[in-house]
Short mmCIF file of N, CA and C in Angstrom, two decimals:
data_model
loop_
_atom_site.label_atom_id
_atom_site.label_comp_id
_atom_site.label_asym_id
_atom_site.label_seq_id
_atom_site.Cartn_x
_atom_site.Cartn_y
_atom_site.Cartn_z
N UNK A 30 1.20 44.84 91.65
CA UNK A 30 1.05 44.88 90.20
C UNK A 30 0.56 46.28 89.82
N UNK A 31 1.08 47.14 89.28
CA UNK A 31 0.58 48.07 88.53
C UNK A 31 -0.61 48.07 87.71
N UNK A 32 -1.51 49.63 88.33
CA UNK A 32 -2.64 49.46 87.97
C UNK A 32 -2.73 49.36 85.65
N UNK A 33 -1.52 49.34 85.04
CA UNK A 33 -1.45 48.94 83.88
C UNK A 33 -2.09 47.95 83.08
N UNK A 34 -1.54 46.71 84.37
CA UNK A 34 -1.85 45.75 84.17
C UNK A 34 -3.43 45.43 84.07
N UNK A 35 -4.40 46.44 84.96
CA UNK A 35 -5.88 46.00 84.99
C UNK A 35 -6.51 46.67 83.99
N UNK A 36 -5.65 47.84 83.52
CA UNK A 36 -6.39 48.34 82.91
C UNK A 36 -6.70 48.36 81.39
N UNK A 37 -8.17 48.33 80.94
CA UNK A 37 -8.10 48.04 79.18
C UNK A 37 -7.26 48.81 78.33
N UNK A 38 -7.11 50.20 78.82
CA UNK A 38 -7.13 50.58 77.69
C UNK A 38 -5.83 51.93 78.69
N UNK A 39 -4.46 52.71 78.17
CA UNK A 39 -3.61 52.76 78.30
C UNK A 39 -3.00 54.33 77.37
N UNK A 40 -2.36 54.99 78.21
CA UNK A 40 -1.44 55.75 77.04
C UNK A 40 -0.24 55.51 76.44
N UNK A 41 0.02 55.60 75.59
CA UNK A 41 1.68 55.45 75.29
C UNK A 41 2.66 56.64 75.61
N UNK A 42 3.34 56.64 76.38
CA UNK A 42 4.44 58.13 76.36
C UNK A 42 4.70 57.94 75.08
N UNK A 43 5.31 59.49 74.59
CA UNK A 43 5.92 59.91 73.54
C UNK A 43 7.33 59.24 73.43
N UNK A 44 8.09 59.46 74.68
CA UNK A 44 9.17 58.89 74.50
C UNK A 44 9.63 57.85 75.80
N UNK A 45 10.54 56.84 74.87
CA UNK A 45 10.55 55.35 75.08
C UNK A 45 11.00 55.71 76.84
N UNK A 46 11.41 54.80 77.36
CA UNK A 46 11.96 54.84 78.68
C UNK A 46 12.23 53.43 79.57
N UNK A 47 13.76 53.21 79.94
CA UNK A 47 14.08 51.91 80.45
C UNK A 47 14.59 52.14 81.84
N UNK A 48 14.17 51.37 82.95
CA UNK A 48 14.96 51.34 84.17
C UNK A 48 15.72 50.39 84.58
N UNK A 49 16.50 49.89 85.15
CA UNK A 49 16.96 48.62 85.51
C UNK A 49 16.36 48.68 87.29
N UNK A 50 16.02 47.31 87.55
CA UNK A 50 14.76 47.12 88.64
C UNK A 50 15.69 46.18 89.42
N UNK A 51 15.56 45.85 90.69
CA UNK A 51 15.97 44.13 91.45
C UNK A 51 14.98 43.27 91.33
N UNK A 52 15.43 41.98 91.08
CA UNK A 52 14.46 41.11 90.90
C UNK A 52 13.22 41.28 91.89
N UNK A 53 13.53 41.69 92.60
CA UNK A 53 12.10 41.67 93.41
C UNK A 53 11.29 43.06 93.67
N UNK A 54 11.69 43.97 92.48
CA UNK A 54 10.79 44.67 91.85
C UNK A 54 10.03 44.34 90.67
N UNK A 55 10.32 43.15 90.02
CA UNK A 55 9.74 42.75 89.63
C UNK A 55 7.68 42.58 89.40
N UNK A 56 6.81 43.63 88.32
CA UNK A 56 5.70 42.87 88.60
C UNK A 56 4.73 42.23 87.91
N UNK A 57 5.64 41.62 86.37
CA UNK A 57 4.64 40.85 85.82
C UNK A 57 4.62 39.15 85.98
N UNK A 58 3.57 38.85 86.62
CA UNK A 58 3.13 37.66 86.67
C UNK A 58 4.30 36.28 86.04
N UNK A 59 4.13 36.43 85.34
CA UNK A 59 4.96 35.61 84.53
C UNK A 59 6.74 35.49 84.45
N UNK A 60 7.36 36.67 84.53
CA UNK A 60 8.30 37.19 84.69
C UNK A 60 8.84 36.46 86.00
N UNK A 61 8.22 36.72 86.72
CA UNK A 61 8.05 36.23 88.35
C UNK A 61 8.32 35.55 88.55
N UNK A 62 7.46 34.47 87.83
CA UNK A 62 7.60 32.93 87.70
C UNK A 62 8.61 32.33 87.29
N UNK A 63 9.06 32.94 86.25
CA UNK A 63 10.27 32.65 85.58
C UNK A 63 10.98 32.70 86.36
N UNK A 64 11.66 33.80 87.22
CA UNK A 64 12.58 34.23 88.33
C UNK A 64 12.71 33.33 89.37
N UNK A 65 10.74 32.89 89.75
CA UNK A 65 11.04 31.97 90.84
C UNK A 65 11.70 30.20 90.63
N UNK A 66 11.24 30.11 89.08
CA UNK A 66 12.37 28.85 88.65
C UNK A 66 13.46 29.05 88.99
N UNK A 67 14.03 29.34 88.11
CA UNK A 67 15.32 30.03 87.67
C UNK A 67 16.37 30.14 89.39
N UNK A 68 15.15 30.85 90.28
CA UNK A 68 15.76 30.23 91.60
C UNK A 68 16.00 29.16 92.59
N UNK A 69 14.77 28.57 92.22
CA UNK A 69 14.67 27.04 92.80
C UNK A 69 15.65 26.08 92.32
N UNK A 70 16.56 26.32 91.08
CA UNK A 70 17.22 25.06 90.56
C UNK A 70 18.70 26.00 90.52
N UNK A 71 18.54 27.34 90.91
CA UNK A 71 20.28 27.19 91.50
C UNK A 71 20.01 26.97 93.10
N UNK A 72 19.45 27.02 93.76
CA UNK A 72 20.03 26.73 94.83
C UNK A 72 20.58 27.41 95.48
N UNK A 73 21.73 27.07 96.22
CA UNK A 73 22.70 27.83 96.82
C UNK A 73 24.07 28.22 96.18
N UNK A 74 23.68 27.71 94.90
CA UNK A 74 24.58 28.33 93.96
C UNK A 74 24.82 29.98 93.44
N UNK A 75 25.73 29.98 92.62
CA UNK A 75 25.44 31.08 91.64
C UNK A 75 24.27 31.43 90.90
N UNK A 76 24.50 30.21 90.37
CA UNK A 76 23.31 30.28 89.33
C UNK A 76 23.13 28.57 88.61
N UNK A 77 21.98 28.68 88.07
CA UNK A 77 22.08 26.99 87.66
C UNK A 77 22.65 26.48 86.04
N UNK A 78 22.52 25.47 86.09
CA UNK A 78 23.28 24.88 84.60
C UNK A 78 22.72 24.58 83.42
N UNK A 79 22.54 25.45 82.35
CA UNK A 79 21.78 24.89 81.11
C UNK A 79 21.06 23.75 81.32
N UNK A 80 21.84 22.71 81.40
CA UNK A 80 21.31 21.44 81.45
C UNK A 80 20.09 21.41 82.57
N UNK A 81 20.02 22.01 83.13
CA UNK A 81 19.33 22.20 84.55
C UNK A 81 17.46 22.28 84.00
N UNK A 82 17.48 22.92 82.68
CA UNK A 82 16.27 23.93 82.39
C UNK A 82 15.97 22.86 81.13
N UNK A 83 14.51 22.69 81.51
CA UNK A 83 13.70 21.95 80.94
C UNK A 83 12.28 22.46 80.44
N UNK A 84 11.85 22.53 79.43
CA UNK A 84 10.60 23.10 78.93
C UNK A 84 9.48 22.52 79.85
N UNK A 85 9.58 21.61 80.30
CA UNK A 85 8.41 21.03 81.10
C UNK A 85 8.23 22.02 82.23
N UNK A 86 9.29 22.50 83.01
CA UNK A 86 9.69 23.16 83.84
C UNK A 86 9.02 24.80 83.56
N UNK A 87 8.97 24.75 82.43
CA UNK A 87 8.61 26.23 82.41
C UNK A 87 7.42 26.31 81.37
N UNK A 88 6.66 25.45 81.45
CA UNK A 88 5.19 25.30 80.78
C UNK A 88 4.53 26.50 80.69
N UNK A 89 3.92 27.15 81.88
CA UNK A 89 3.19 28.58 82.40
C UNK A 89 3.82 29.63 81.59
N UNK A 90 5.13 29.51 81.27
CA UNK A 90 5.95 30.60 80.51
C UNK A 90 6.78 30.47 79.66
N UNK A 91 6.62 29.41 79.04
CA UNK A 91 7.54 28.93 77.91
C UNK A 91 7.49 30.17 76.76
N UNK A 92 6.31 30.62 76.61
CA UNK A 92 6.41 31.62 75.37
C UNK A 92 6.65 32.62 75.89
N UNK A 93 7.27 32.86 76.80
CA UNK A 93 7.99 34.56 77.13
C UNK A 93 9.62 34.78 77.32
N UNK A 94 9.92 32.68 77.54
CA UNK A 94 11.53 32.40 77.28
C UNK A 94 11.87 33.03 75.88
N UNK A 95 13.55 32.97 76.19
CA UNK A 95 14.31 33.05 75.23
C UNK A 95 15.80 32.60 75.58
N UNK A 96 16.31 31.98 75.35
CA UNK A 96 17.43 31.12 75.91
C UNK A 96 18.69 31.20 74.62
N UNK A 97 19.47 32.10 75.01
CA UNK A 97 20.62 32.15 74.51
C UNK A 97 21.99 31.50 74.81
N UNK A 98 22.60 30.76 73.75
CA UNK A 98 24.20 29.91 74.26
C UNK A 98 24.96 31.55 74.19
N UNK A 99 25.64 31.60 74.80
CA UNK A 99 26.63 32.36 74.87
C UNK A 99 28.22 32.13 73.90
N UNK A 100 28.55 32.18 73.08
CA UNK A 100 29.52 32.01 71.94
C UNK A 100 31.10 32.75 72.41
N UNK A 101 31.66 31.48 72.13
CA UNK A 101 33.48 32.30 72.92
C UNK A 101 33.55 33.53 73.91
N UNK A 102 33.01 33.30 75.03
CA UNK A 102 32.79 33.75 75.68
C UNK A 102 31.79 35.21 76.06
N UNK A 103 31.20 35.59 74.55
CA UNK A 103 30.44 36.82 74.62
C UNK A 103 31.05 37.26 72.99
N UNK A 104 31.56 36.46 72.43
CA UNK A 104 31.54 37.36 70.79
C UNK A 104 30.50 37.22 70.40
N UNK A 105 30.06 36.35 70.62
CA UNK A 105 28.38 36.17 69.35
C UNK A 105 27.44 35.61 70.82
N UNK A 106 26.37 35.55 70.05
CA UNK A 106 25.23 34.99 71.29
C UNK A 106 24.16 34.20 69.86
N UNK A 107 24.21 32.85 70.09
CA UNK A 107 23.23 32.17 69.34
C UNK A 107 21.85 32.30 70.18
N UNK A 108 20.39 32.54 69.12
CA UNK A 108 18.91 31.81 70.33
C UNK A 108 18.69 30.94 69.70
N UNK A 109 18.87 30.00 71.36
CA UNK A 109 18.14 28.59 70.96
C UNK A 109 16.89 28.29 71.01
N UNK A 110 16.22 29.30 71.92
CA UNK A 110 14.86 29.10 71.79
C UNK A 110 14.66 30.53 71.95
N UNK A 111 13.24 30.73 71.33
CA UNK A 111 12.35 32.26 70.96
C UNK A 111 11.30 31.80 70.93
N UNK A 112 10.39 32.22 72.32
CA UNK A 112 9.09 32.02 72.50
C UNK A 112 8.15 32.87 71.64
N UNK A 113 6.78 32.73 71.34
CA UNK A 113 6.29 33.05 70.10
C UNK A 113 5.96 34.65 71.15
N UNK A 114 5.69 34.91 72.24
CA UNK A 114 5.67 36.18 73.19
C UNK A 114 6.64 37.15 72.22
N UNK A 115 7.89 36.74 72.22
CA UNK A 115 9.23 37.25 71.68
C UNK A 115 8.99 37.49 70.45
N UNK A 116 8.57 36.56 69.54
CA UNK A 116 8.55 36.60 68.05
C UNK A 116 7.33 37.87 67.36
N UNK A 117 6.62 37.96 68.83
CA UNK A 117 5.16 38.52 68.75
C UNK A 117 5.45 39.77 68.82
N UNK A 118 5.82 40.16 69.65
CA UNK A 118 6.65 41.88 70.35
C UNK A 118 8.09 42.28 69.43
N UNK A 119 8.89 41.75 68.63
CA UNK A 119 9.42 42.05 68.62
C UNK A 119 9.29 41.94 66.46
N UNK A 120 8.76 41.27 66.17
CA UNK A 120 8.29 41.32 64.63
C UNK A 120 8.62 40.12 63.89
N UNK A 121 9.67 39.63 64.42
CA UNK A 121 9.88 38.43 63.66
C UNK A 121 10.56 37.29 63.91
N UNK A 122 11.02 35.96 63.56
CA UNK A 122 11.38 34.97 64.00
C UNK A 122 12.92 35.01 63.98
N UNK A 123 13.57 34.56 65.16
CA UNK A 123 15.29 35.19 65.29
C UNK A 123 16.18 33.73 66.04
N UNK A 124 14.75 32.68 66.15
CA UNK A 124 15.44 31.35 67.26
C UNK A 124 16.05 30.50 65.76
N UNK A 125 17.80 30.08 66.55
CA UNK A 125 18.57 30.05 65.26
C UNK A 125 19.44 30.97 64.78
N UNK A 126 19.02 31.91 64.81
CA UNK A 126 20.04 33.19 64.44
C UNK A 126 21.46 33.64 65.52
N UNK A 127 21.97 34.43 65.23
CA UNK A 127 23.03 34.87 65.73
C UNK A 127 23.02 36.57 66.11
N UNK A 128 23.41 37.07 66.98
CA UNK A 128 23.01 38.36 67.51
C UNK A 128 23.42 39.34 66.11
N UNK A 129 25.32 38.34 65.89
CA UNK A 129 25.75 39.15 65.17
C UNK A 129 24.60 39.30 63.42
N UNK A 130 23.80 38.28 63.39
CA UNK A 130 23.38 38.73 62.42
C UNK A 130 21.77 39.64 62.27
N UNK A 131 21.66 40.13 63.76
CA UNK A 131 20.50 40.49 63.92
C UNK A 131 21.34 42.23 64.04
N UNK A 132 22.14 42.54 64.30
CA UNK A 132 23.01 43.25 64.40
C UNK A 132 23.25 44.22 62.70
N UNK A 133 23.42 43.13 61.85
CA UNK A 133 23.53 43.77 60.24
C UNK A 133 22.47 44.20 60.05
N UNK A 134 20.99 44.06 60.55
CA UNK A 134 20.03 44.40 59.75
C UNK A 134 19.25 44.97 61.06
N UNK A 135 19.59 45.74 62.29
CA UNK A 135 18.99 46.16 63.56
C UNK A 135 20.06 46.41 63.76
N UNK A 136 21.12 47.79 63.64
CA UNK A 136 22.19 47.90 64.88
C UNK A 136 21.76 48.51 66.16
N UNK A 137 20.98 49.64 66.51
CA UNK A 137 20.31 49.95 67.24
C UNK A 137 19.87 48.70 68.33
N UNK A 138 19.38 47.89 68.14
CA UNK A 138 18.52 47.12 68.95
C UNK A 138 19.87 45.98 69.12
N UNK A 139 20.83 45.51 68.43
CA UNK A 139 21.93 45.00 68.53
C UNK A 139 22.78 44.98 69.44
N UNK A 140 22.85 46.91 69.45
CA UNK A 140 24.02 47.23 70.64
C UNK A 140 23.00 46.75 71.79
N UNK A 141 22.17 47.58 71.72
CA UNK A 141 21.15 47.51 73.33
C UNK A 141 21.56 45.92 73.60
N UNK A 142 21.51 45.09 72.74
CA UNK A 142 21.35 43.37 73.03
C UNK A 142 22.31 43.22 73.83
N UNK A 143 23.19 43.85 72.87
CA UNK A 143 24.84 43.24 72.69
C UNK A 143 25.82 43.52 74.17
N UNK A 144 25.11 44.34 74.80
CA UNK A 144 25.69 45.68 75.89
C UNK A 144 25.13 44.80 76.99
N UNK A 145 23.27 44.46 77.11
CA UNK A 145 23.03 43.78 78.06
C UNK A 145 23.44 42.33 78.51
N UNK A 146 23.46 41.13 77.23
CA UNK A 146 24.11 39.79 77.40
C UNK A 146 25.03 40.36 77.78
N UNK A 147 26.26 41.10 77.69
CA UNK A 147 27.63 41.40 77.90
C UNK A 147 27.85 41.61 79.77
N UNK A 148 26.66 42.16 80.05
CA UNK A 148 26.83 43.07 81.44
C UNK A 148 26.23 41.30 82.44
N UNK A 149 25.24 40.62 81.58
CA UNK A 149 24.88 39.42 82.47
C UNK A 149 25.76 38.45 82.32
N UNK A 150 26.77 38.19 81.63
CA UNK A 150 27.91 37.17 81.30
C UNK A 150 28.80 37.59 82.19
N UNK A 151 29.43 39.05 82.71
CA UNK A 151 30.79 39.60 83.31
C UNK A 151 30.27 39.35 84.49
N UNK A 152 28.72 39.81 84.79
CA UNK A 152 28.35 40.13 86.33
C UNK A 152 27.88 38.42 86.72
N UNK A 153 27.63 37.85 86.04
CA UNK A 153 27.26 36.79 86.26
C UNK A 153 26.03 36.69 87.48
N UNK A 154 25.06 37.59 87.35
CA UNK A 154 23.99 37.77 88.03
C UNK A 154 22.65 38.18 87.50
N UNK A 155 21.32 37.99 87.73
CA UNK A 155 20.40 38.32 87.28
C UNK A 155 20.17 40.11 87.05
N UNK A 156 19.97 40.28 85.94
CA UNK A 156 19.78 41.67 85.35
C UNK A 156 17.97 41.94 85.04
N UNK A 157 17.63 43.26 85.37
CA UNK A 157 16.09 42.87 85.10
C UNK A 157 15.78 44.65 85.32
N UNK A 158 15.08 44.64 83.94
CA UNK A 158 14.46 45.75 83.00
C UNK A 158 13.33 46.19 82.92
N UNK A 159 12.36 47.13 82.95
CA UNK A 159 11.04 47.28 82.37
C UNK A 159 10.97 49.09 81.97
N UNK A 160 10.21 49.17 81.14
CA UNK A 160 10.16 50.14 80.37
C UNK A 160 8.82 50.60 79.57
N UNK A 161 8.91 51.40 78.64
CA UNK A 161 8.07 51.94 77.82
C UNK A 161 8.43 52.20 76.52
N UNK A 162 7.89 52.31 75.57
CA UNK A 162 8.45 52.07 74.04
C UNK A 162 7.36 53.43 74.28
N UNK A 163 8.02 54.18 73.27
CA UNK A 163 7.46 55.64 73.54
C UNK A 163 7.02 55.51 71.44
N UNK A 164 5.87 56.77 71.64
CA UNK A 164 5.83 57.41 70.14
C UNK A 164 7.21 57.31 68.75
N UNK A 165 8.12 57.71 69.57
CA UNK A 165 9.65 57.97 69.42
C UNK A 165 10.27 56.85 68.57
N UNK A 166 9.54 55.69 68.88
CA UNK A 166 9.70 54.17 68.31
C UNK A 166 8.27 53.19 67.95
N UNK A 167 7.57 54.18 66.25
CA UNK A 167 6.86 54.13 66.00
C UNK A 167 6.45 52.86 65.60
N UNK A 168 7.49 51.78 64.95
CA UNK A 168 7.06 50.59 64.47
C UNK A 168 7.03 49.67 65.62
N UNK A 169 7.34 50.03 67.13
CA UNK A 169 7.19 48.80 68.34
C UNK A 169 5.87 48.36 68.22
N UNK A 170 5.96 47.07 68.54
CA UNK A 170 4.84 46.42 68.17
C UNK A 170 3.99 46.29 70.52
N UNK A 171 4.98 46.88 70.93
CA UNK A 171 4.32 46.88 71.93
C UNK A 171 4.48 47.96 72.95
N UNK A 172 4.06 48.25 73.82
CA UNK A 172 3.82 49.49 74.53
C UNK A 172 4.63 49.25 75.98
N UNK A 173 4.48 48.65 76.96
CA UNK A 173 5.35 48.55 77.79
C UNK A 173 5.97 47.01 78.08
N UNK A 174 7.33 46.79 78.64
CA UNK A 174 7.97 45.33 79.11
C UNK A 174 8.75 45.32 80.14
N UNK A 175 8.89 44.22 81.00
CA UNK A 175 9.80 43.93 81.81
C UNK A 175 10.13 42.25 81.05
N UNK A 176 11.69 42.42 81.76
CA UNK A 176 12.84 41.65 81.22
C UNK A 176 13.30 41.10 82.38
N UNK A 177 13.80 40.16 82.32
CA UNK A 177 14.72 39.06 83.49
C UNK A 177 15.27 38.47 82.55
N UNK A 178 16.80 39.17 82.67
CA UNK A 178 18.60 38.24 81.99
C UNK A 178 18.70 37.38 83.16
N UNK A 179 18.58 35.71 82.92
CA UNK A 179 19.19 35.12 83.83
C UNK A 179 20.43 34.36 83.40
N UNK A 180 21.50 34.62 84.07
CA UNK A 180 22.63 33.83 83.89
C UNK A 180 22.65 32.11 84.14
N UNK A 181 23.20 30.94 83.07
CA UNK A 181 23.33 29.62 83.54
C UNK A 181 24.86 29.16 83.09
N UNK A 182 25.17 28.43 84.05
CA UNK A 182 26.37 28.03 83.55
C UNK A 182 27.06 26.21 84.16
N UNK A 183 27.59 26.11 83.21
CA UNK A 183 27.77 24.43 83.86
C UNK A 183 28.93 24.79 84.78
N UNK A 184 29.73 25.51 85.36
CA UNK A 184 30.50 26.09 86.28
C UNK A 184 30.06 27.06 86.66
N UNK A 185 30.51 27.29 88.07
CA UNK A 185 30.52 28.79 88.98
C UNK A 185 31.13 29.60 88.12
N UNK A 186 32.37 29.05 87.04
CA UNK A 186 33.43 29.91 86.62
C UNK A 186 32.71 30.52 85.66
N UNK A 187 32.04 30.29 84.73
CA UNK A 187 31.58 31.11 83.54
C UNK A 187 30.23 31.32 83.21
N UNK A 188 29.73 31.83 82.45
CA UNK A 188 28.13 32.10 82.45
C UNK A 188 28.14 31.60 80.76
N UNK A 189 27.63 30.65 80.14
CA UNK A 189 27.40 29.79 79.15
C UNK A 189 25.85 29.41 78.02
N UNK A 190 24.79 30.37 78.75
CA UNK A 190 23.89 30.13 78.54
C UNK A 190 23.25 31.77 79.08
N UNK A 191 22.25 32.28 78.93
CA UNK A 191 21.20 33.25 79.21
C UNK A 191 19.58 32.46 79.25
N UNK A 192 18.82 32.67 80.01
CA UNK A 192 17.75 32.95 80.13
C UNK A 192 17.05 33.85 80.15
N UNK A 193 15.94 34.77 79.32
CA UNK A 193 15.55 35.52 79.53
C UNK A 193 14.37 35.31 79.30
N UNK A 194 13.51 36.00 80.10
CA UNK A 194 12.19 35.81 80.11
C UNK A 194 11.56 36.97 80.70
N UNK A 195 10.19 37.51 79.50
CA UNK A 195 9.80 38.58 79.29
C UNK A 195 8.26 39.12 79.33
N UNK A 196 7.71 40.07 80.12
CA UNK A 196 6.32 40.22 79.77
C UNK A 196 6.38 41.49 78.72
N UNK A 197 5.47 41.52 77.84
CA UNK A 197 5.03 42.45 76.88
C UNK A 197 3.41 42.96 77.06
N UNK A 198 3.23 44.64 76.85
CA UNK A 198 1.86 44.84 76.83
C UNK A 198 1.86 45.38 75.29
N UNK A 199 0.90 44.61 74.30
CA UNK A 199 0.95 45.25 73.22
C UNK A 199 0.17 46.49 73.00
N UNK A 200 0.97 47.59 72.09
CA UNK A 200 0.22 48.49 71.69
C UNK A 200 -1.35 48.91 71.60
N UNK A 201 -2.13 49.59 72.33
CA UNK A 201 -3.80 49.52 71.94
C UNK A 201 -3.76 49.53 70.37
N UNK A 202 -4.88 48.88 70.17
CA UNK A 202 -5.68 48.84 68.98
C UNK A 202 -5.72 50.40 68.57
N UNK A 203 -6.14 51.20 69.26
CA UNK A 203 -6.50 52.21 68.60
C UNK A 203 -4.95 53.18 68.01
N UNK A 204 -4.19 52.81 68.91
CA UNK A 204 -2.74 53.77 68.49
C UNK A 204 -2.14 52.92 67.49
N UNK A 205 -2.60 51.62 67.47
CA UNK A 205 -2.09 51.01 66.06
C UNK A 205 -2.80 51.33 64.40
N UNK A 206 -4.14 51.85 64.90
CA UNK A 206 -4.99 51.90 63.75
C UNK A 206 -4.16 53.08 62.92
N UNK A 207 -3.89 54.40 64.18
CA UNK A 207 -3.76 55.68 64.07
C UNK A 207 -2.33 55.87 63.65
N UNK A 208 -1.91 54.57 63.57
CA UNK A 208 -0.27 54.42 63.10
C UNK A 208 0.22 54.45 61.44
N UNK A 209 -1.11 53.36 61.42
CA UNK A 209 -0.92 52.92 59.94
C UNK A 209 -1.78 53.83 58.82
#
């Protein structure tokens, strides 16, 4: 775990910064967890089946889910669920919505969406992110994240569903004061 994690108090880089990681670079707690579901119920599969994933199942991390249907194959992406983690880091409530309409009023953050569901639907494999929201992206409501795209599908053949599940470190208090 990165000493980030222990510590109170944090800098923000100036500018933002994303890597793509293997799941088992993975190191927030939670994230983890998620991953280690997410593996236990495919199996020796691909990957497991919507139907598979149960809120009970993911109690410890329910508010860092976000569970997207996947729409004609990758034109649109509905969320069916948006953990309040999500709603918290990111500004506002979006479970219900449609990418494409998060897209009219965020294109920026749209494409980024739109590019990653796209790359976990084709590859049909777990995708997984962490980063820094830099100065550069003054209204982020948080300072660093890691991400896990998990693919589900009721066939090997298609990927029908997303899981994603996310840790967030919010912004210090003090770079928020110095914001506003």
């Amino acid at each position: 775990m990165p000493d980030l994690y222990r510590r109170p108090s944090y800098k923000t880089p100036d500018i933002s910064s994303v890597e793509v990681i293997g799941i088992d670079e993975l190191d927030d707690p939670l994230v983890k967890l998620g991953c280690r579901y997410w593996t236990a119920l495919r199996g020796t599969r691909r990957f497991p089946a919507r139907a598979e994933i149960a809120p009970r199942g993911m109690l410890a991390f329910l508010r860092h889910v976000v569970l997207l249907k996947v729409i004609d194959g990758g034109v649109d992406y509905e969320y069916r669920i948006a953990g309040d983690a999500h709603v918290a880091a990111i500004g506002a409530p979006f479970q219900g919505m449609r990418l494409s309409q998060i897209e009219a009023v965020a294109p920026d953050f749209g494409r980024m969406a739109r590019a990653t569901y796209a790359h976990v639907v084709a590859a049909a494999e777990p995708y997984c992110v962490r980063g820094w929201m830099g100065r550069d992206v003054p209204h982020a409501r948080f300072a660093y994240h890691e991400s896990a795209f998990l693919p589900l599908g009721a066939t090997e053949a298609a990927v029908d569903h997303l899981l994603i599940v996310s840790g967030y470190i919010p912004r210090a208090p003090l770079e928020s004061t110095a914001r506003a």
